[in-house]
Short mmCIF file of C-alpha atoms and ligand atoms in Angstrom, two decimals:
data_model
loop_
_atom_site.label_atom_id
_atom_site.label_comp_id
_atom_site.label_asym_id
_atom_site.label_seq_id
_atom_site.Cartn_x
_atom_site.Cartn_y
_atom_site.Cartn_z
CA MET A 13 0.30 0.14 0.30
CA TYR A 14 1.04 3.74 -0.84
CA ILE A 15 0.54 5.74 1.97
CA VAL A 16 1.74 9.57 2.83
CA HIS A 17 1.48 11.01 6.41
CA VAL A 18 0.93 14.49 6.06
CA ALA A 19 1.69 16.18 9.60
CA SER A 20 3.65 19.36 11.41
CA GLU A 21 6.54 17.26 13.19
CA CYS A 22 9.01 14.34 12.76
CA ALA A 23 11.11 13.04 15.44
CA PRO A 24 13.95 14.06 15.66
CA VAL A 25 14.20 16.61 13.07
CA ALA A 26 10.44 18.56 14.43
CA LYS A 27 9.76 17.33 17.71
CA VAL A 28 7.93 19.58 19.96
CA GLY A 29 6.21 16.05 21.40
CA GLY A 30 4.67 12.76 21.12
CA LEU A 31 2.95 13.41 17.74
CA ALA A 32 6.59 13.98 16.14
CA ASP A 33 7.58 9.60 17.89
CA VAL A 34 4.21 9.01 16.14
CA ILE A 35 4.90 10.14 12.38
CA PHE A 36 8.63 8.26 13.44
CA GLY A 37 7.59 4.95 14.93
CA LEU A 38 4.29 4.04 12.87
CA SER A 39 5.52 5.23 9.00
CA TRP A 40 9.00 2.83 10.04
CA GLU A 41 6.34 -0.56 11.24
CA HIS A 42 4.68 0.48 7.68
CA ALA A 43 7.50 0.39 6.18
CA ILE A 44 9.17 -3.14 7.21
CA ARG A 45 6.58 -4.23 6.39
CA GLY A 46 7.10 -3.71 2.96
CA HIS A 47 4.20 -0.28 2.91
CA ASP A 48 5.23 2.04 0.77
CA VAL A 49 5.64 5.01 3.39
CA GLU A 50 6.34 8.90 2.51
CA ILE A 51 6.57 11.91 5.25
CA ILE A 52 5.08 15.80 4.21
CA VAL A 53 6.25 18.41 6.51
CA PRO A 54 7.36 22.08 6.74
CA LYS A 55 10.36 22.42 5.87
CA TYR A 56 10.80 24.66 9.53
CA ASP A 57 14.11 26.86 9.46
CA CYS A 58 14.47 25.12 13.87
CA MET A 59 14.41 21.63 11.82
CA ARG A 60 17.26 19.35 12.77
CA TYR A 61 18.97 19.51 9.88
CA ASP A 62 21.50 17.25 11.38
CA HIS A 63 19.28 14.44 11.19
CA VAL A 64 18.80 14.46 7.53
CA TRP A 65 20.33 12.60 5.41
CA GLY A 66 20.58 13.36 1.62
CA MET A 67 18.51 16.44 1.55
CA SER A 68 18.01 17.52 -2.56
CA VAL A 69 15.80 19.50 -4.57
CA SER A 70 12.87 17.25 -5.60
CA HIS A 71 10.60 19.53 -7.27
CA SER A 72 11.91 23.16 -7.95
CA ASP A 73 9.22 24.94 -8.93
CA LEU A 74 6.07 24.43 -6.73
CA TRP A 75 2.97 26.88 -7.29
CA VAL A 76 0.42 27.14 -5.20
CA PRO A 77 -2.56 29.22 -5.59
CA TRP A 78 -3.26 30.66 -2.74
CA PHE A 79 -5.51 34.19 -2.39
CA GLY A 80 -5.74 35.54 -5.57
CA GLY A 81 -2.46 34.76 -7.20
CA SER A 82 0.23 32.18 -6.14
CA ILE A 83 2.72 31.20 -3.50
CA ASN A 84 6.64 29.91 -4.98
CA CYS A 85 7.86 26.68 -3.49
CA THR A 86 10.13 24.20 -3.83
CA VAL A 87 9.51 20.71 -2.41
CA TRP A 88 13.21 19.18 -0.12
CA PHE A 89 13.48 15.46 0.19
CA GLY A 90 15.40 13.35 2.70
CA PHE A 91 16.10 10.22 4.52
CA VAL A 92 15.12 10.76 8.50
CA HIS A 93 16.66 7.84 9.72
CA GLY A 94 15.64 5.94 6.78
CA ARG A 95 12.08 7.54 6.57
CA LYS A 96 11.56 8.97 2.92
CA VAL A 97 10.47 13.12 3.91
CA PHE A 98 9.39 15.55 1.75
CA PHE A 99 9.91 18.73 3.12
CA ILE A 100 7.42 22.26 2.12
CA ASP A 101 9.63 24.88 0.95
CA PRO A 102 7.50 28.68 0.46
CA HIS A 103 9.39 31.34 -0.56
CA SER A 104 7.21 34.68 0.56
CA ASN A 105 7.14 37.34 2.65
CA ASP A 106 4.78 35.71 4.71
CA ASN A 107 7.97 33.37 5.84
CA PHE A 108 5.64 30.48 7.03
CA PHE A 109 8.21 28.86 8.00
CA ASN A 110 11.37 30.48 8.64
CA ARG A 111 10.12 31.72 12.77
CA ARG A 112 12.54 29.89 14.49
CA THR A 113 9.58 28.17 16.74
CA PHE A 114 7.22 25.55 15.46
CA TYR A 115 3.75 27.06 16.90
CA GLY A 116 3.06 29.67 18.27
CA CYS A 117 2.54 32.61 16.15
CA HIS A 118 -0.54 34.52 15.68
CA ASP A 119 -1.16 33.47 12.00
CA ASP A 120 -0.49 30.12 12.72
CA VAL A 121 -3.96 28.91 10.80
CA MET A 122 -2.91 30.58 8.14
CA ARG A 123 0.87 28.57 8.27
CA TYR A 124 -0.39 24.93 8.12
CA ALA A 125 -3.87 25.82 6.01
CA PHE A 126 -0.93 27.03 3.72
CA PHE A 127 1.17 23.75 4.51
CA CYS A 128 -2.86 21.64 3.86
CA LYS A 129 -2.23 23.33 0.21
CA ALA A 130 0.72 23.00 -0.73
CA ALA A 131 0.93 19.26 0.49
CA LEU A 132 -1.79 18.56 -2.48
CA GLU A 133 -0.88 20.50 -4.63
CA PHE A 134 2.46 18.83 -4.40
CA MET A 135 1.58 15.56 -4.72
CA LEU A 136 -1.38 16.57 -7.60
CA LYS A 137 1.71 18.22 -9.99
CA SER A 138 4.11 15.15 -9.00
CA GLY A 139 1.66 12.65 -10.04
CA LYS A 140 1.80 10.86 -6.47
CA ARG A 141 -1.50 9.00 -5.70
CA PRO A 142 -0.67 6.88 -2.01
CA ASP A 143 -3.88 4.79 -1.75
CA VAL A 144 -3.97 6.64 1.45
CA ILE A 145 -3.51 10.04 3.25
CA HIS A 146 -2.51 9.80 6.86
CA CYS A 147 -3.26 13.43 7.74
CA HIS A 148 -2.73 14.06 12.20
CA ASP A 149 -4.25 17.25 14.31
CA TRP A 150 -5.55 20.30 13.84
CA GLN A 151 -2.71 21.41 11.28
CA THR A 152 -3.60 19.50 8.93
CA GLY A 153 -7.84 18.87 9.70
CA LEU A 154 -7.88 21.35 6.19
CA LEU A 155 -6.60 18.45 4.30
CA PRO A 156 -9.56 16.02 3.63
CA VAL A 157 -11.37 19.08 2.60
CA LEU A 158 -9.63 20.52 0.36
CA LEU A 159 -9.09 16.89 -1.26
CA ALA A 160 -12.90 15.83 -1.10
CA GLU A 161 -14.15 19.84 -2.29
CA VAL A 162 -11.36 20.53 -5.24
CA TYR A 163 -8.91 18.03 -5.38
CA GLN A 164 -10.85 15.21 -6.36
CA HIS A 165 -11.89 17.47 -8.62
CA HIS A 166 -8.56 17.83 -10.63
CA GLY A 167 -7.71 13.42 -10.22
CA MET A 168 -7.06 12.88 -6.79
CA GLY A 169 -10.90 11.10 -6.59
CA ALA A 170 -9.18 8.12 -5.43
CA GLN A 171 -7.04 9.54 -2.15
CA ARG A 172 -8.86 8.17 1.39
CA VAL A 173 -7.60 9.41 4.79
CA CYS A 174 -6.64 8.79 7.96
CA TYR A 175 -6.93 11.40 10.26
CA THR A 176 -5.59 10.62 14.20
CA VAL A 177 -6.29 13.76 16.90
CA HIS A 178 -3.50 13.50 19.19
CA ASN A 179 -4.35 16.09 21.11
CA PHE A 180 -8.16 17.55 21.48
CA LYS A 181 -6.98 20.49 23.00
CA HIS A 182 -6.16 22.42 20.49
CA GLN A 183 -8.41 22.45 17.41
CA GLY A 184 -7.25 25.07 14.39
CA ILE A 185 -9.98 28.19 15.31
CA PHE A 186 -10.45 30.42 11.59
CA GLY A 187 -12.88 32.85 9.98
CA ARG A 188 -13.53 33.49 6.31
CA ASP A 189 -10.17 34.16 5.18
CA ILE A 190 -8.54 31.18 5.44
CA LEU A 191 -11.96 30.28 3.03
CA ASP A 192 -10.42 33.05 0.82
CA ALA A 193 -6.99 31.90 0.84
CA THR A 194 -6.92 27.69 0.06
CA GLY A 195 -9.55 29.14 -2.57
CA LEU A 196 -12.93 26.95 -0.62
CA GLY A 197 -14.84 30.28 -0.79
CA ARG A 198 -18.78 29.20 -0.71
CA HIS A 199 -18.82 31.30 2.84
CA ASP A 200 -22.47 30.11 3.68
CA TYR A 201 -21.91 26.70 2.80
CA TYR A 202 -18.28 26.16 5.31
CA PHE A 203 -20.56 27.78 8.00
CA SER A 204 -23.48 25.61 7.91
CA PRO A 205 -23.23 23.13 11.78
CA THR A 206 -23.14 20.15 9.78
CA GLN A 207 -19.29 21.22 8.07
CA LEU A 208 -16.73 23.31 9.82
CA ARG A 209 -18.62 25.70 11.37
CA ASP A 210 -17.10 25.54 15.39
CA ASP A 211 -20.36 23.82 17.29
CA HIS A 212 -19.42 26.03 20.27
CA ASN A 213 -18.90 29.16 18.14
CA ALA A 214 -21.30 30.13 15.55
CA ALA A 215 -18.95 33.16 14.04
CA VAL A 216 -15.93 30.60 13.68
CA LEU A 217 -14.58 27.65 11.80
CA ASN A 218 -13.10 24.68 13.25
CA CYS A 219 -9.86 22.52 11.52
CA MET A 220 -10.13 19.42 13.26
CA LYS A 221 -14.06 19.50 12.92
CA GLY A 222 -12.98 19.40 9.33
CA GLY A 223 -10.51 16.72 9.06
CA ILE A 224 -13.33 14.63 12.24
CA VAL A 225 -16.60 15.53 9.04
CA TYR A 226 -14.41 15.02 5.97
CA SER A 227 -11.99 11.47 6.67
CA ASN A 228 -13.40 8.20 5.83
CA PHE A 229 -11.79 7.13 9.33
CA VAL A 230 -11.13 9.05 12.66
CA THR A 231 -9.05 7.38 14.60
CA THR A 232 -7.68 9.34 18.58
CA VAL A 233 -4.94 7.96 19.86
CA SER A 234 -6.32 5.25 23.41
CA PRO A 235 -9.24 3.87 23.77
CA LYS A 236 -10.76 5.20 26.62
CA HIS A 237 -9.78 8.72 25.47
CA ALA A 238 -11.97 8.12 22.40
CA TRP A 239 -14.62 7.08 24.94
CA GLU A 240 -13.23 11.07 26.75
CA ALA A 241 -13.52 13.05 24.16
CA ARG A 242 -17.16 11.78 23.25
CA HIS A 243 -18.53 11.80 26.53
CA THR A 244 -16.53 13.73 28.63
CA PRO A 245 -15.82 17.91 28.47
CA GLN A 246 -11.97 16.01 27.06
CA GLY A 247 -13.61 16.35 23.66
CA HIS A 248 -13.19 20.30 24.27
CA GLY A 249 -16.42 21.16 22.91
CA LEU A 250 -16.14 18.28 19.94
CA GLY A 251 -18.11 15.33 21.27
CA GLY A 252 -21.42 16.59 19.41
CA THR A 253 -19.46 16.00 15.75
CA LEU A 254 -17.86 12.80 16.85
CA ASN A 255 -21.19 11.48 18.32
CA ALA A 256 -22.64 12.50 14.76
CA HIS A 257 -18.90 10.16 13.03
CA GLN A 258 -18.85 7.23 15.70
CA GLY A 259 -19.65 5.29 12.92
CA LYS A 260 -16.05 6.23 11.56
CA PHE A 261 -14.00 6.55 15.04
CA GLY A 262 -12.15 4.93 16.86
CA GLY A 263 -9.16 4.92 19.88
CA ILE A 264 -5.93 2.82 18.41
CA LEU A 265 -3.09 3.36 21.40
CA ASN A 266 0.04 4.72 20.05
CA GLY A 267 3.17 2.70 20.16
CA VAL A 268 7.20 3.57 20.77
CA ASP A 269 9.97 3.69 18.55
CA TYR A 270 11.60 0.80 20.23
CA ASN A 271 15.02 0.94 17.89
CA THR A 272 15.20 4.30 19.40
CA TRP A 273 13.66 3.65 22.99
CA ASN A 274 15.62 0.19 23.99
CA PRO A 275 18.25 0.24 26.71
CA GLU A 276 19.94 -2.42 25.19
CA LEU A 277 20.69 -0.28 22.09
CA ASP A 278 20.54 2.81 23.44
CA GLY A 279 23.55 4.74 22.06
CA PHE A 280 23.03 8.05 23.87
CA LEU A 281 23.20 5.90 28.01
CA PRO A 282 26.61 5.90 29.64
CA CYS A 283 25.91 2.06 30.49
CA ARG A 284 22.97 0.19 28.44
CA TYR A 285 20.94 -2.54 29.85
CA GLY A 286 17.90 -5.27 29.98
CA ILE A 287 15.62 -7.52 31.85
CA GLU A 288 18.25 -9.82 32.71
CA THR A 289 21.05 -7.00 33.47
CA LEU A 290 19.03 -4.24 35.27
CA ASP A 291 21.85 -3.67 37.46
CA ASP A 292 23.78 -1.47 34.98
CA LYS A 293 20.62 0.03 35.26
CA TYR A 294 22.06 1.73 38.12
CA HIS A 295 25.19 3.06 36.08
CA ASN A 296 22.65 5.98 34.43
CA LYS A 297 21.20 6.78 37.94
CA ASP A 298 24.88 6.90 38.62
CA ALA A 299 25.38 8.76 35.33
CA LEU A 300 22.36 11.01 35.87
CA ARG A 301 23.15 12.04 39.24
CA ASP A 302 26.79 13.17 37.73
CA ARG A 303 25.42 15.59 35.27
CA PHE A 304 22.79 17.29 38.07
CA TRP A 305 25.77 17.51 41.11
CA LEU A 306 23.00 15.37 42.83
CA TYR A 307 23.91 13.16 45.77
CA LYS A 308 24.83 9.77 46.16
CA SER A 309 23.29 7.75 48.47
CA ASP A 310 20.45 5.39 48.48
CA LYS A 311 17.49 7.61 47.48
CA PRO A 312 14.90 6.57 44.38
CA ILE A 313 15.24 9.09 41.44
CA ILE A 314 11.87 10.76 40.77
CA SER A 315 11.41 12.22 38.00
CA TYR A 316 9.30 14.49 35.20
CA VAL A 317 9.97 14.22 31.29
CA GLY A 318 7.78 16.73 28.75
CA ARG A 319 5.60 19.86 28.23
CA LEU A 320 4.93 22.32 30.55
CA ASP A 321 1.45 22.58 29.79
CA ASP A 322 -1.57 23.03 31.79
CA GLN A 323 -3.02 19.67 30.49
CA LYS A 324 0.19 18.33 32.50
CA GLY A 325 -1.12 18.68 35.90
CA LEU A 326 1.37 21.80 36.58
CA ASP A 327 0.48 22.61 40.04
CA LEU A 328 0.73 18.48 40.57
CA ILE A 329 4.01 18.56 39.09
CA CYS A 330 5.18 21.17 41.42
CA HIS A 331 4.15 19.14 44.50
CA ALA A 332 6.02 16.63 43.38
CA ALA A 333 9.20 17.81 43.63
CA HIS A 334 8.46 19.35 47.28
CA TYR A 335 7.09 15.67 48.22
CA ALA A 336 9.47 13.51 46.98
CA LEU A 337 12.38 15.81 48.91
CA SER A 338 10.25 15.53 52.17
CA LYS A 339 9.49 11.63 51.60
CA GLY A 340 13.48 10.93 51.29
CA ALA A 341 13.76 11.13 47.45
CA GLN A 342 15.60 13.17 44.26
CA PHE A 343 14.05 14.97 41.79
CA VAL A 344 14.76 15.74 38.53
CA LEU A 345 12.66 17.41 35.50
CA LEU A 346 13.67 17.97 31.77
CA GLY A 347 10.37 20.10 30.45
CA SER A 348 9.72 22.46 27.97
CA PRO A 349 6.96 25.24 29.05
CA SER A 350 4.96 26.34 26.89
CA ASN A 351 4.29 30.24 27.06
CA ASN A 352 6.02 32.58 29.56
CA VAL A 353 3.84 32.68 32.94
CA ILE A 354 4.40 28.55 32.62
CA TYR A 355 8.41 29.75 32.74
CA ASN A 356 8.47 31.84 35.35
CA GLN A 357 6.37 29.09 37.01
CA PHE A 358 9.37 26.72 36.73
CA ALA A 359 12.20 29.03 36.94
CA HIS A 360 10.24 30.02 40.88
CA LEU A 361 10.39 26.16 41.81
CA ARG A 362 14.22 26.33 40.31
CA ASN A 363 14.77 29.23 42.66
CA GLN A 364 12.64 26.99 45.30
CA LEU A 365 14.65 23.95 45.23
CA GLY A 366 17.76 24.74 42.72
CA GLN A 367 20.53 24.93 45.66
CA SER A 368 19.85 20.97 47.33
CA VAL A 369 21.54 18.29 46.40
CA ASP A 370 18.51 15.99 45.83
CA CYS A 371 16.90 17.93 43.16
CA HIS A 372 17.30 19.31 39.22
CA ILE A 373 15.05 21.35 37.15
CA GLU A 374 16.47 21.47 33.43
CA LEU A 375 13.85 23.55 31.25
CA GLY A 376 14.00 23.33 27.59
CA PHE A 377 13.92 20.75 25.32
CA ASN A 378 17.04 18.22 25.64
CA GLU A 379 16.45 14.76 23.39
CA GLU A 380 19.55 13.37 24.71
CA LEU A 381 19.46 13.87 28.06
CA SER A 382 15.78 12.97 27.75
CA HIS A 383 17.30 9.20 27.87
CA LEU A 384 19.83 9.39 30.56
CA ILE A 385 16.39 10.27 32.32
CA TYR A 386 14.82 8.00 31.22
CA SER A 387 17.35 5.38 32.00
CA GLY A 388 18.65 6.73 35.29
CA SER A 389 15.06 7.53 37.69
CA ASP A 390 13.85 4.89 39.49
CA MET A 391 10.07 6.25 38.72
CA MET A 392 8.24 8.73 36.53
CA ILE A 393 5.39 11.09 37.37
CA VAL A 394 3.27 11.79 34.70
CA PRO A 395 0.10 13.44 36.95
CA SER A 396 -1.63 14.83 34.13
CA VAL A 397 -5.26 16.24 33.98
CA PHE A 398 -5.87 14.58 30.98
CA GLU A 399 -3.39 12.73 28.47
CA PRO A 400 -4.96 11.07 25.08
CA CYS A 401 -2.12 8.72 25.72
CA GLY A 402 1.19 9.65 26.72
CA LEU A 403 3.93 8.24 25.14
CA SER A 404 6.55 9.39 28.86
CA GLN A 405 4.73 6.43 30.64
CA LEU A 406 5.34 3.99 27.94
CA ILE A 407 9.43 5.09 27.54
CA ALA A 408 9.46 4.94 31.13
CA LEU A 409 8.26 1.63 31.12
CA ARG A 410 10.56 0.00 28.32
CA TYR A 411 13.53 1.45 30.13
CA GLY A 412 12.08 -0.12 33.84
CA THR A 413 11.54 2.84 35.60
CA VAL A 414 8.25 2.82 37.11
CA PRO A 415 5.45 5.12 36.23
CA ILE A 416 3.04 7.21 38.75
CA VAL A 417 0.44 8.22 36.89
CA ARG A 418 -3.62 9.81 37.05
CA SER A 419 -5.29 6.81 35.82
CA VAL A 420 -6.48 8.48 32.55
CA GLY A 421 -6.75 8.32 28.70
CA GLY A 422 -4.42 6.63 27.83
CA LEU A 423 -2.30 6.45 31.39
CA ALA A 424 -5.55 3.84 32.29
CA ASP A 425 -4.96 2.25 29.37
CA THR A 426 -1.54 1.16 30.16
CA VAL A 427 -0.55 1.81 33.45
CA PHE A 428 -1.79 -1.52 36.19
CA ASP A 429 -1.13 -0.15 40.13
CA LYS A 430 0.83 -3.01 42.30
CA ASP A 431 -2.15 -2.85 44.63
CA HIS A 432 -5.75 -1.60 42.64
CA ALA A 433 -5.92 -2.83 39.43
CA HIS A 434 -8.44 -5.94 38.39
CA ALA A 435 -5.36 -6.86 35.89
CA ASP A 436 -2.92 -9.86 36.53
CA LEU A 437 -0.05 -9.81 38.82
CA SER A 438 2.15 -10.09 36.29
CA ALA A 439 0.49 -6.86 34.15
CA ARG A 440 0.93 -5.05 37.60
CA ASN A 441 3.51 -2.23 36.14
CA GLY A 442 2.90 1.24 37.93
CA PHE A 443 1.38 2.73 40.67
CA THR A 444 -2.36 4.92 39.37
CA PHE A 445 -4.80 7.48 41.56
CA ASN A 446 -8.15 9.09 40.29
CA ASP A 447 -7.68 12.45 41.69
CA LEU A 448 -6.48 15.19 41.04
CA ASN A 449 -5.17 16.65 43.43
CA ASN A 450 -2.12 16.50 46.43
CA GLN A 451 -3.62 13.66 48.28
CA GLY A 452 -4.01 11.67 45.73
CA LEU A 453 -1.34 12.38 43.96
CA GLU A 454 0.51 12.05 47.86
CA SER A 455 -1.35 8.32 47.42
CA ALA A 456 0.28 6.69 44.39
CA MET A 457 3.73 8.37 45.28
CA ASN A 458 3.72 7.51 48.85
CA ARG A 459 2.89 3.97 48.58
CA ALA A 460 5.72 3.79 45.43
CA ILE A 461 8.74 5.50 48.14
CA SER A 462 7.33 2.44 50.80
CA LEU A 463 7.77 0.01 47.86
CA TYR A 464 11.21 1.58 46.80
CA TYR A 465 12.82 1.34 50.51
CA ASP A 466 10.64 -1.45 52.11
CA TYR A 467 10.39 -4.21 49.82
CA PRO A 468 12.88 -3.78 47.27
CA GLY A 469 12.19 -7.42 45.05
CA HIS A 470 8.62 -6.20 45.07
CA PHE A 471 9.88 -3.00 43.21
CA ARG A 472 12.50 -5.00 41.05
CA ILE A 473 9.26 -7.06 39.55
CA LEU A 474 6.84 -4.45 38.86
CA MET A 475 10.74 -2.75 37.20
CA ALA A 476 10.52 -5.67 35.30
CA ASN A 477 7.27 -6.07 34.50
CA GLY A 478 6.94 -3.02 33.30
CA MET A 479 10.09 -3.87 30.71
CA ARG A 480 8.38 -7.03 29.33
CA SER A 481 5.98 -5.50 27.95
CA ASP A 482 5.29 -4.42 24.50
CA TYR A 483 4.08 -1.17 23.65
CA SER A 484 5.87 -1.49 20.55
CA TRP A 485 4.73 -0.06 17.07
CA ASN A 486 3.35 -4.04 16.34
CA HIS A 487 0.24 -3.90 17.46
CA PRO A 488 -0.86 -0.35 16.73
CA GLY A 489 0.33 -0.68 13.13
CA THR A 490 -1.75 -3.62 12.82
CA HIS A 491 -4.74 -1.75 13.52
CA TYR A 492 -3.61 1.26 10.98
CA MET A 493 -3.57 -0.51 8.42
CA ASN A 494 -6.76 -2.99 9.46
CA ILE A 495 -8.48 1.05 9.04
CA TYR A 496 -6.93 1.74 5.78
CA ASP A 497 -7.84 -1.69 4.23
CA LEU A 498 -10.96 -0.53 5.52
CA ILE A 499 -11.92 3.06 3.73
CA ARG A 500 -9.97 1.82 0.64
CA HIS A 501 -12.34 -0.48 -0.04
CA LYS A 502 -14.94 1.66 0.94
P1 ADP B 608 2.83 15.29 24.74
O1 ADP B 608 2.82 14.32 23.17
O2 ADP B 608 1.39 15.34 25.27
O3 ADP B 608 3.92 16.49 24.46
P2 ADP B 608 3.73 12.87 25.24
O4 ADP B 608 3.37 11.55 26.67
O5 ADP B 608 2.23 12.13 24.48
O6 ADP B 608 2.99 13.81 25.69
O7 ADP B 608 4.81 12.81 23.85
C1 ADP B 608 5.70 13.31 24.66
C2 ADP B 608 7.28 13.08 23.96
O8 ADP B 608 8.29 14.51 23.63
C3 ADP B 608 8.05 12.05 24.93
O9 ADP B 608 9.08 11.24 23.14
C4 ADP B 608 9.19 13.17 25.69
O10 ADP B 608 9.99 12.04 26.04
C5 ADP B 608 8.87 14.25 24.64
N1 ADP B 608 9.38 15.16 25.65
C6 ADP B 608 8.99 16.59 26.01
N2 ADP B 608 9.05 17.21 26.72
C7 ADP B 608 10.65 17.19 26.42
C8 ADP B 608 11.69 17.63 26.51
N3 ADP B 608 12.29 19.25 27.27
N4 ADP B 608 13.52 17.29 26.13
C9 ADP B 608 12.85 16.09 25.80
N5 ADP B 608 11.71 15.17 25.62
C10 ADP B 608 11.11 15.59 25.61
#
């Protein structure tokens, strides 16, 4: 099968969060099964070009219709660790992707509307006719709209779209100007409630709703979150639309790329280890302490790696730091704040705890360092308000780092409490809590720290259970292939 992913991120070249990992991992899973898989992303100036091999011009004179005129683009091609990736590089005063940042610009919706249009125009002009175009998140929600309303009439009538929502919180809200820019026009038609009109604000349109309405199949990234999105406020207002399209909507748990995230092969680790050589994990714990000047003692290290966004339970993360220290544990955080207010909140935490020999707060994005933290920690907290899937707990499991998570979304689908889970003893792999407050978090952290000190043998069993579980792309790869097959033959 011929599959093209169109997305705003791809690890490790353009990575903000889990979306990037999914593009990287899922595309490879299908490629090694013999499918023809390509990826289209914007050519950002802030990409990690050191991970692109053989960058060359693939299409030098692509004119993309835009408002009344058109914008000239170069399309580049390169391999990203074996994946075939095309990079869209527009030349205009808008400088859509030369902003020294991936997201957070005032015209983000315009930037990605252009990207959708350019990706389709590129496929059209270069004769690419994939069986399935797989779009991701609000940034590519307009692609299936443009395909159905415009491009199918130009010879792309056979292409099917699978649309995956990685996060319902960001939906891409826009107005008439984007309809004019993309050539969709017909304001009244798109402002219909069954089309793109936002379900809660009749004055605006919604990219993600467009993706849901127009795609042949829609997924989100865990079964539990598929349910939450339809039946709880976690759909962020799209529950009604999802219910209307429930026949083509489901949840597929994300996988983790086990070539990248594998403690036996991981080139970033000072000492590689596996389930049979678990003691070697503690060389990484030593290295992590060396890196951050932490005191060497028998204390466990509890860590957090991830974006710092309201979604992630910021107050609980701060509380976890204080609570860990008060309970005789060390605490390490690597986090990328999503805005200045959050940056200041964690800079304050760093000031409060930074002098402690048991704590380190690192603000920023650092892929290499994250590997050391996953491997060198004993436990990892993920106290999210909502979590569509969550990859950090899956990576932690793989590295024998026991997750302590709030039981929502994909976290509930993947972490089974040592004491309370319905799962088999051999499937229990961490600690969970339900209540979104300090007491909830403390109950789980307390049990984890106590087990570490009082029953180290039992703690090890938990580590091994996690390392043994299979959260590779193997199963999800098959689920997505079944969906592609289904929509192809419809
Ligand atoms: P989300 O998609 O909401 O950001 P996930 O848990 O699904 O959360 O995926 C996060 C991914 O991004 C993981 O691979 C995690 O290691 C990585 N990541 C997030 N923040 C950072 C950071 N500051 N430095 C390094 N890696 C990070």
